[in-house]
Amino acid sequence: MVSLPAWLGALDRKLLRDIWRLRSQAFAIALVIAAGIGMVVMSFGMIRSLEATRDAYYDRYRFSDIFASAKRFPERQIDEIRSINGVSIVEGRITSGATLDIPGISEPITTRIHSLPPGGMPRVNALVLRSGRMPDPNQPTEVLASEKFADAARIGLGDRIEALLYGKKQNLRVVGTVLSPEYIYAIGPGQIFPDNRRFGVLWMGEKHLAAALNSTNAFNEALIRLERGGNGQDVIDRIDTMLERYGGRGATLRSDQISDRFLENELAQLSSMTAILPPIFLGVAAFLINMVLSRLVESEREIIGLLNAFGYRNRTIMAHYAKLALVLSLPGLIMGMMLGNWMGRGLAGMYQEFFVFPFLTYRAGFDIFLISCLVAMAVVLLGAAQTVRKIGKLTAAEAMRPPVPPNYSGGFAKLIGKIRKLDEPTRIILRGLVRRPFRSMLGSFGIAAALGLYVTSAGSMDNVGLMTDLLFNQANRADVNVTFAEPRDERVLHELERLPGVMRVEPVRYVGATLSAGHLSRTESLTGMKPDGDLNRLVDIDGGLTQPPPRGLMISSILSKQLDVKPGDEINVEITDGRRPQLTMPVAGILKSPVGNPAYVDFERLGPIMREAPLSSGAYLSVDPDKADALYRRLKDMPIIAGFSQRAAALNGIEETVGETMGIVTLFNTGFAALIVFGVVYNNARISLAERARDLVSLRVLGYRRPEVSYILLGELALIVIAGLPLGAVFGYYLSKYLTASMSGDLFILPFALTAETVAMAILVVLLTAAVSALFVRSRLDRLDLVSVLKTRE
Amino acid sequence: MAEPETSFSGQEGSLYSIRGLTKVYGEGPTAVHALRGIDLDLPRSSMVVLLGASGSGKSTFLNIVGGLDDATDGQVFFEGRELTALGPSELTEYRRNSVSFVFQFYNLVASLTARENVALITEIADDPMTPEEALALVGLEKRLDHFPSQLSGGEQQRVAIARAVAKRPKVMFCDEPTGALDSQTGVIVLDALDQVNRELGTTTLLITHNVVIAEMADRLLRFADGALVEDRNNPRRIAPSELKW
């Protein structure tokens, strides 16, 4: 026995020795508390770190408040925008798409190129120079590349890359790598996951980019920073009016910027996870504390009576047990804080895979630790409350009397007696369960919580699997998807058809448009699709196929909510390309589209709407894999090709990054689920053993074999676990459904795709963990002293 | 456990033959000699009372002979088979098939009725009585479906006796079976034991502090300080109902 310091009071000495005696149960509880507190610390800390980092990044690098784009507007227009009330800084720039030919990558790479102002560093959306230097204004070929893209595509400083820019080949030289607040989440058009190898951003001197695009003294984008308190919508309205005659596409607020939206979406997801998962752990922890403490008090009735008889006040005794519960939780709290900090750092590292910040330091902060402490204490006291209250009601005489023998003559116990076929050990198990229905039920709930957690976590892999299947196998079935530098007539399609390996070509047309209904409006694009298309199809989240309507618009369910319209309603369409026609179109149908806010029209209808011959913005190609390399070589040389994506490569990229990240998250959640199972099963078994030791040893003495006695001890647990399984499967189903829904926003709808295999796997994991935890206790059963128990009265 | 060096396998006709039975707890100067070389033969069907003060060694003796504890030295033969050479699972089989126990505090399973407590044993026995027969033997045929919490101490102990005899054991070990009971109830319990011994011929080893109880036995063994200090046969067994204490 460890010697304790002399100044410690008698009750505190008892407390410490009790803790030592209960150490293995305390450890199991500590693990569950640690998981709950760890999640609280990690999630709150992560939300705070992400928000703080984002705000600091946006502020320091002057991230644009408003983005305005047009076909082409003169430089002097910038001064006019600057004169709008509420505008602080305006900067014009040129943005263009381009394809790159990078050594070692057979397919052309889609990039976006932004111009750098004459001074070098942009005043709005300033860049973080990570390596190398800014381009020399006198060197037309020098460019900056986004850091993640340069890393993924293995482009080093000084490397030359060939770009096809506005139909002309340009030999560019990367002289620096940068980060931009505009590309924290960098995704290609129509994507939802970053693929850094196949989508990159370049920056080059304004003069040189303008020359390459034949666009001197003009911009096609304006970036606006507002004054503090400036009214964004007013500024947008003024800018839209100003740029209308230059082919303005409708200015948007930062909150509509794609990278910011994904970041915001991530924060919302993190918040909803924080609201659900830690309470599950902490609820289980409260239950375990309740269970352990009530058993302890039951076995210490005489001691409580003695203390009472010696003149200890009731509240002193109650405080003693409450303190014991608190001390019991202390290791869990400390472990939880350390775990949370550690997981937070790990999560920050994982976020860097998707969200690129110049710095992302996970910092939980003192107040989060303090809140965690308070939460943990509240949970522990909640768990201890019932037992402590019971102590308060015990009188000395009552407490010193041995507890009344448990009465089993009640209804259910009688009923069990009527089932003649049961053997006696099974009867013992069943009566034990019904005598403490609340405890048994809570035990099953604990198991259900663990199973639900695992199902939810593993189910998210199913969801992403279905999402990628919908996007890459059901909807987009083209091997290659190209976009043109500008819309072209059908001759380009014939040209594509004649390229090596091309088996089928289907055109697609995008036009910018402002869609409005009543006072609600959205700046989106209309997609013209061939009704009989096979390479790009309209697929809803349930996998159902539909066709673009012969009349009117097929809009996504997200867009229908944003505009508050239903089928049959009229939408005002102001097209911001070409002749900028304005018309009203009926909503012909609503598509529960997995990604984005598309509005579809029949490809053939778009020509008459635009008052021009049918044009294509791009095409879907089906390609003979054996001839793919030859095709890519030709595409790299085609001036018309401004964007390129290869389905298989994109799918691989997603599976690698997303799969790996979700794999880690699932591994953690599996571990957490296992902790709950261990906590519940181990504590239940230990308490069951303590309560039944006398019975079990008596049976051993009377000739029962070890497996027969184990059956009584573990059979009850097995029933608790088994009862928890269907509960857990149902709980997991709904939790998973809820979380899936809460993760979907106006960026994408995550399909709910939980499979029976996932649930079966979850059940297997829970059963295995339960079996291992039970074996720990069974080994104690073997060590019970047959002789000593017989001489003692319980 | 070492193989016996001798070919001794017990005295002819004895149920138990015990030679040099020794039990030492601990080592060195703190070692406690609980049994110091006991030699004894016990015939079948006898009623034997073990007397002695606390710490005299009688419980240790009963635990070893009952297959609950191992000996430090010496041999115990049961029907010619050396118990002291058996492993834990063989001892379990010995307890399961050949012997039975009655404890001071009854050790009934609180969640089972009287009938079910007995059935707990009949279910694992080869040729048991029915629980109803066993309970009738101890006069509890009307309390079959009562739970322990609904029975008096004496009734609970009689259920324990019914549970012990139901499997028709060769030997019944009773450790202070009346220790927790008043004298009147104690007599009823002893009566049940006496009846089982006479009617079924079950060899009964009964530990008690109470010298008076020795009068109901065929034989009295008195233990003191780990040694057998008295071994005498009673000329006449007195019925429990005639005992006075």
CSV table of N, CA and C in Angstrom, one decimal, chain A residues 156-218:
chain,number,residue,atom,x,y,z
A,156,GLY,N,9.0,22.4,-60.0
A,156,GLY,CA,10.0,23.1,-59.1
A,156,GLY,C,10.3,24.5,-59.6
A,157,LEU,N,10.9,25.2,-58.7
A,157,LEU,CA,11.3,26.6,-59.1
A,157,LEU,C,12.2,26.6,-60.3
A,158,GLY,N,11.9,27.4,-61.3
A,158,GLY,CA,12.7,27.5,-62.5
A,158,GLY,C,12.3,26.5,-63.5
A,159,ASP,N,11.3,25.6,-63.2
A,159,ASP,CA,10.8,24.7,-64.2
A,159,ASP,C,10.0,25.4,-65.3
A,160,ARG,N,10.1,24.9,-66.5
A,160,ARG,CA,9.3,25.5,-67.6
A,160,ARG,C,8.1,24.6,-67.8
A,161,ILE,N,7.0,25.3,-68.0
A,161,ILE,CA,5.8,24.5,-68.3
A,161,ILE,C,5.2,25.2,-69.6
A,162,GLU,N,4.6,24.3,-70.4
A,162,GLU,CA,4.0,24.9,-71.6
A,162,GLU,C,2.5,25.1,-71.4
A,163,ALA,N,2.0,26.3,-71.7
A,163,ALA,CA,0.6,26.6,-71.5
A,163,ALA,C,0.0,26.9,-72.8
A,164,LEU,N,-1.3,26.5,-72.9
A,164,LEU,CA,-2.0,26.8,-74.1
A,164,LEU,C,-3.0,27.9,-73.6
A,165,LEU,N,-2.7,29.1,-74.0
A,165,LEU,CA,-3.4,30.3,-73.5
A,165,LEU,C,-4.1,31.0,-74.6
A,166,TYR,N,-5.4,31.1,-74.6
A,166,TYR,CA,-6.1,31.7,-75.7
A,166,TYR,C,-5.7,31.3,-77.1
A,167,GLY,N,-5.5,30.0,-77.2
A,167,GLY,CA,-5.1,29.5,-78.5
A,167,GLY,C,-3.6,29.6,-78.8
A,168,LYS,N,-2.9,30.2,-77.9
A,168,LYS,CA,-1.4,30.3,-78.3
A,168,LYS,C,-0.6,29.5,-77.2
A,169,LYS,N,0.4,28.9,-77.7
A,169,LYS,CA,1.3,28.2,-76.8
A,169,LYS,C,2.3,29.2,-76.1
A,170,GLN,N,2.4,29.1,-74.8
A,170,GLN,CA,3.2,30.0,-74.1
A,170,GLN,C,4.2,29.1,-73.3
A,171,ASN,N,5.5,29.5,-73.3
A,171,ASN,CA,6.4,28.8,-72.5
A,171,ASN,C,6.6,29.6,-71.2
A,172,LEU,N,6.1,29.0,-70.1
A,172,LEU,CA,6.1,29.8,-68.9
A,172,LEU,C,7.2,29.2,-68.0
A,173,ARG,N,7.7,30.1,-67.1
A,173,ARG,CA,8.7,29.6,-66.1
A,173,ARG,C,8.2,29.9,-64.7
A,174,VAL,N,8.1,28.9,-63.9
A,174,VAL,CA,7.6,29.1,-62.5
A,174,VAL,C,8.8,29.7,-61.7
A,175,VAL,N,8.6,30.9,-61.1
A,175,VAL,CA,9.7,31.5,-60.3
A,175,VAL,C,9.3,31.6,-58.8
A,176,GLY,N,8.1,31.3,-58.5
A,176,GLY,CA,7.7,31.3,-57.1
A,176,GLY,C,6.4,30.5,-56.9
A,177,THR,N,6.3,30.1,-55.6
A,177,THR,CA,5.0,29.4,-55.3
A,177,THR,C,4.3,30.3,-54.2
A,178,VAL,N,3.0,30.3,-54.3
A,178,VAL,CA,2.2,31.2,-53.4
A,178,VAL,C,1.0,30.5,-52.9
A,179,LEU,N,0.4,31.2,-51.9
A,179,LEU,CA,-0.9,30.8,-51.4
A,179,LEU,C,-1.8,32.0,-51.5
A,180,SER,N,-3.1,31.8,-51.7
A,180,SER,CA,-4.0,33.0,-51.8
A,180,SER,C,-5.2,32.7,-51.0
A,181,PRO,N,-5.7,33.8,-50.3
A,181,PRO,CA,-6.9,33.6,-49.5
A,181,PRO,C,-8.1,33.2,-50.4
A,182,GLU,N,-8.0,33.4,-51.7
A,182,GLU,CA,-9.0,33.1,-52.6
A,182,GLU,C,-9.1,31.5,-52.9
A,183,TYR,N,-8.0,30.9,-52.6
A,183,TYR,CA,-7.9,29.4,-52.9
A,183,TYR,C,-7.6,28.6,-51.7
A,184,ILE,N,-8.2,28.9,-50.5
A,184,ILE,CA,-8.0,28.1,-49.3
A,184,ILE,C,-8.6,26.7,-49.7
A,185,TYR,N,-9.7,26.6,-50.4
A,185,TYR,CA,-10.2,25.4,-50.8
A,185,TYR,C,-10.2,25.5,-52.4
A,186,ALA,N,-9.2,24.9,-53.0
A,186,ALA,CA,-9.0,25.1,-54.4
A,186,ALA,C,-9.6,23.9,-55.2
A,187,ILE,N,-10.7,24.1,-55.9
A,187,ILE,CA,-11.3,23.1,-56.7
A,187,ILE,C,-11.6,23.5,-58.1
A,188,GLY,N,-11.5,22.6,-59.0
A,188,GLY,CA,-11.8,22.9,-60.4
A,188,GLY,C,-13.3,23.1,-60.6
A,189,PRO,N,-13.6,23.6,-61.8
A,189,PRO,CA,-15.1,23.8,-62.1
A,189,PRO,C,-15.9,22.5,-61.9
A,190,GLY,N,-17.0,22.6,-61.2
A,190,GLY,CA,-17.9,21.4,-61.0
A,190,GLY,C,-17.4,20.4,-60.1
A,191,GLN,N,-16.2,20.6,-59.4
A,191,GLN,CA,-15.7,19.6,-58.5
A,191,GLN,C,-16.2,19.9,-57.0
A,192,ILE,N,-16.1,18.9,-56.2
A,192,ILE,CA,-16.4,19.2,-54.8
A,192,ILE,C,-15.2,18.9,-53.9
A,193,PHE,N,-14.2,18.1,-54.4
A,193,PHE,CA,-13.0,17.8,-53.6
A,193,PHE,C,-11.8,18.4,-54.4
A,194,PRO,N,-10.8,18.9,-53.7
A,194,PRO,CA,-9.7,19.4,-54.3
A,194,PRO,C,-8.9,18.2,-55.0
A,195,ASP,N,-8.4,18.5,-56.2
A,195,ASP,CA,-7.5,17.5,-56.8
A,195,ASP,C,-6.3,18.4,-57.3
A,196,ASN,N,-5.3,18.5,-56.4
A,196,ASN,CA,-4.2,19.5,-56.6
A,196,ASN,C,-3.4,19.1,-57.8
A,197,ARG,N,-3.3,17.9,-58.2
A,197,ARG,CA,-2.5,17.5,-59.3
A,197,ARG,C,-3.2,17.9,-60.7
A,198,ARG,N,-4.5,18.0,-60.7
A,198,ARG,CA,-5.2,18.3,-61.9
A,198,ARG,C,-5.9,19.6,-62.0
A,199,PHE,N,-5.7,20.4,-60.9
A,199,PHE,CA,-6.2,21.8,-61.0
A,199,PHE,C,-5.3,22.7,-60.3
A,200,GLY,N,-4.8,23.7,-61.0
A,200,GLY,CA,-3.8,24.6,-60.4
A,200,GLY,C,-4.2,26.1,-60.8
A,201,VAL,N,-3.5,27.0,-60.1
A,201,VAL,CA,-3.7,28.4,-60.3
A,201,VAL,C,-2.4,29.0,-60.6
A,202,LEU,N,-2.3,29.9,-61.6
A,202,LEU,CA,-1.1,30.6,-61.9
A,202,LEU,C,-1.3,32.1,-61.9
A,203,TRP,N,-0.3,32.8,-61.6
A,203,TRP,CA,-0.4,34.3,-61.6
A,203,TRP,C,0.8,34.8,-62.5
A,204,MET,N,0.4,35.7,-63.4
A,204,MET,CA,1.5,36.3,-64.3
A,204,MET,C,1.3,37.8,-64.5
A,205,GLY,N,2.3,38.5,-64.9
A,205,GLY,CA,2.2,39.9,-65.0
A,205,GLY,C,1.1,40.3,-65.9
A,206,GLU,N,0.4,41.4,-65.5
A,206,GLU,CA,-0.8,41.9,-66.1
A,206,GLU,C,-0.5,42.2,-67.6
A,207,LYS,N,0.6,42.9,-67.9
A,207,LYS,CA,1.0,43.3,-69.2
A,207,LYS,C,1.1,42.1,-70.1
A,208,HIS,N,1.7,41.1,-69.6
A,208,HIS,CA,2.0,39.9,-70.5
A,208,HIS,C,0.8,39.1,-70.7
A,209,LEU,N,0.0,38.9,-69.6
A,209,LEU,CA,-1.3,38.2,-69.7
A,209,LEU,C,-2.2,38.9,-70.7
A,210,ALA,N,-2.3,40.2,-70.6
A,210,ALA,CA,-3.2,41.0,-71.5
A,210,ALA,C,-2.7,40.8,-72.9
A,211,ALA,N,-1.4,40.8,-73.1
A,211,ALA,CA,-0.9,40.6,-74.5
A,211,ALA,C,-1.3,39.2,-75.0
A,212,ALA,N,-1.1,38.2,-74.1
A,212,ALA,CA,-1.5,36.9,-74.6
A,212,ALA,C,-2.9,36.7,-74.9
A,213,LEU,N,-3.8,37.5,-74.2
A,213,LEU,CA,-5.2,37.4,-74.4
A,213,LEU,C,-5.8,38.4,-75.3
A,214,ASN,N,-4.9,39.2,-75.9
A,214,ASN,CA,-5.3,40.4,-76.8
A,214,ASN,C,-6.3,41.3,-76.0
A,215,SER,N,-5.9,41.7,-74.8
A,215,SER,CA,-6.9,42.4,-74.0
A,215,SER,C,-6.2,43.5,-73.3
A,216,THR,N,-5.5,44.3,-74.0
A,216,THR,CA,-4.7,45.4,-73.3
A,216,THR,C,-5.7,46.5,-72.9
A,217,ASN,N,-5.3,47.1,-71.8
A,217,ASN,CA,-6.0,48.2,-71.2
A,217,ASN,C,-7.4,47.8,-70.7
A,218,ALA,N,-7.6,46.6,-70.5
A,218,ALA,CA,-9.0,46.1,-70.1
A,218,ALA,C,-8.8,45.0,-69.0
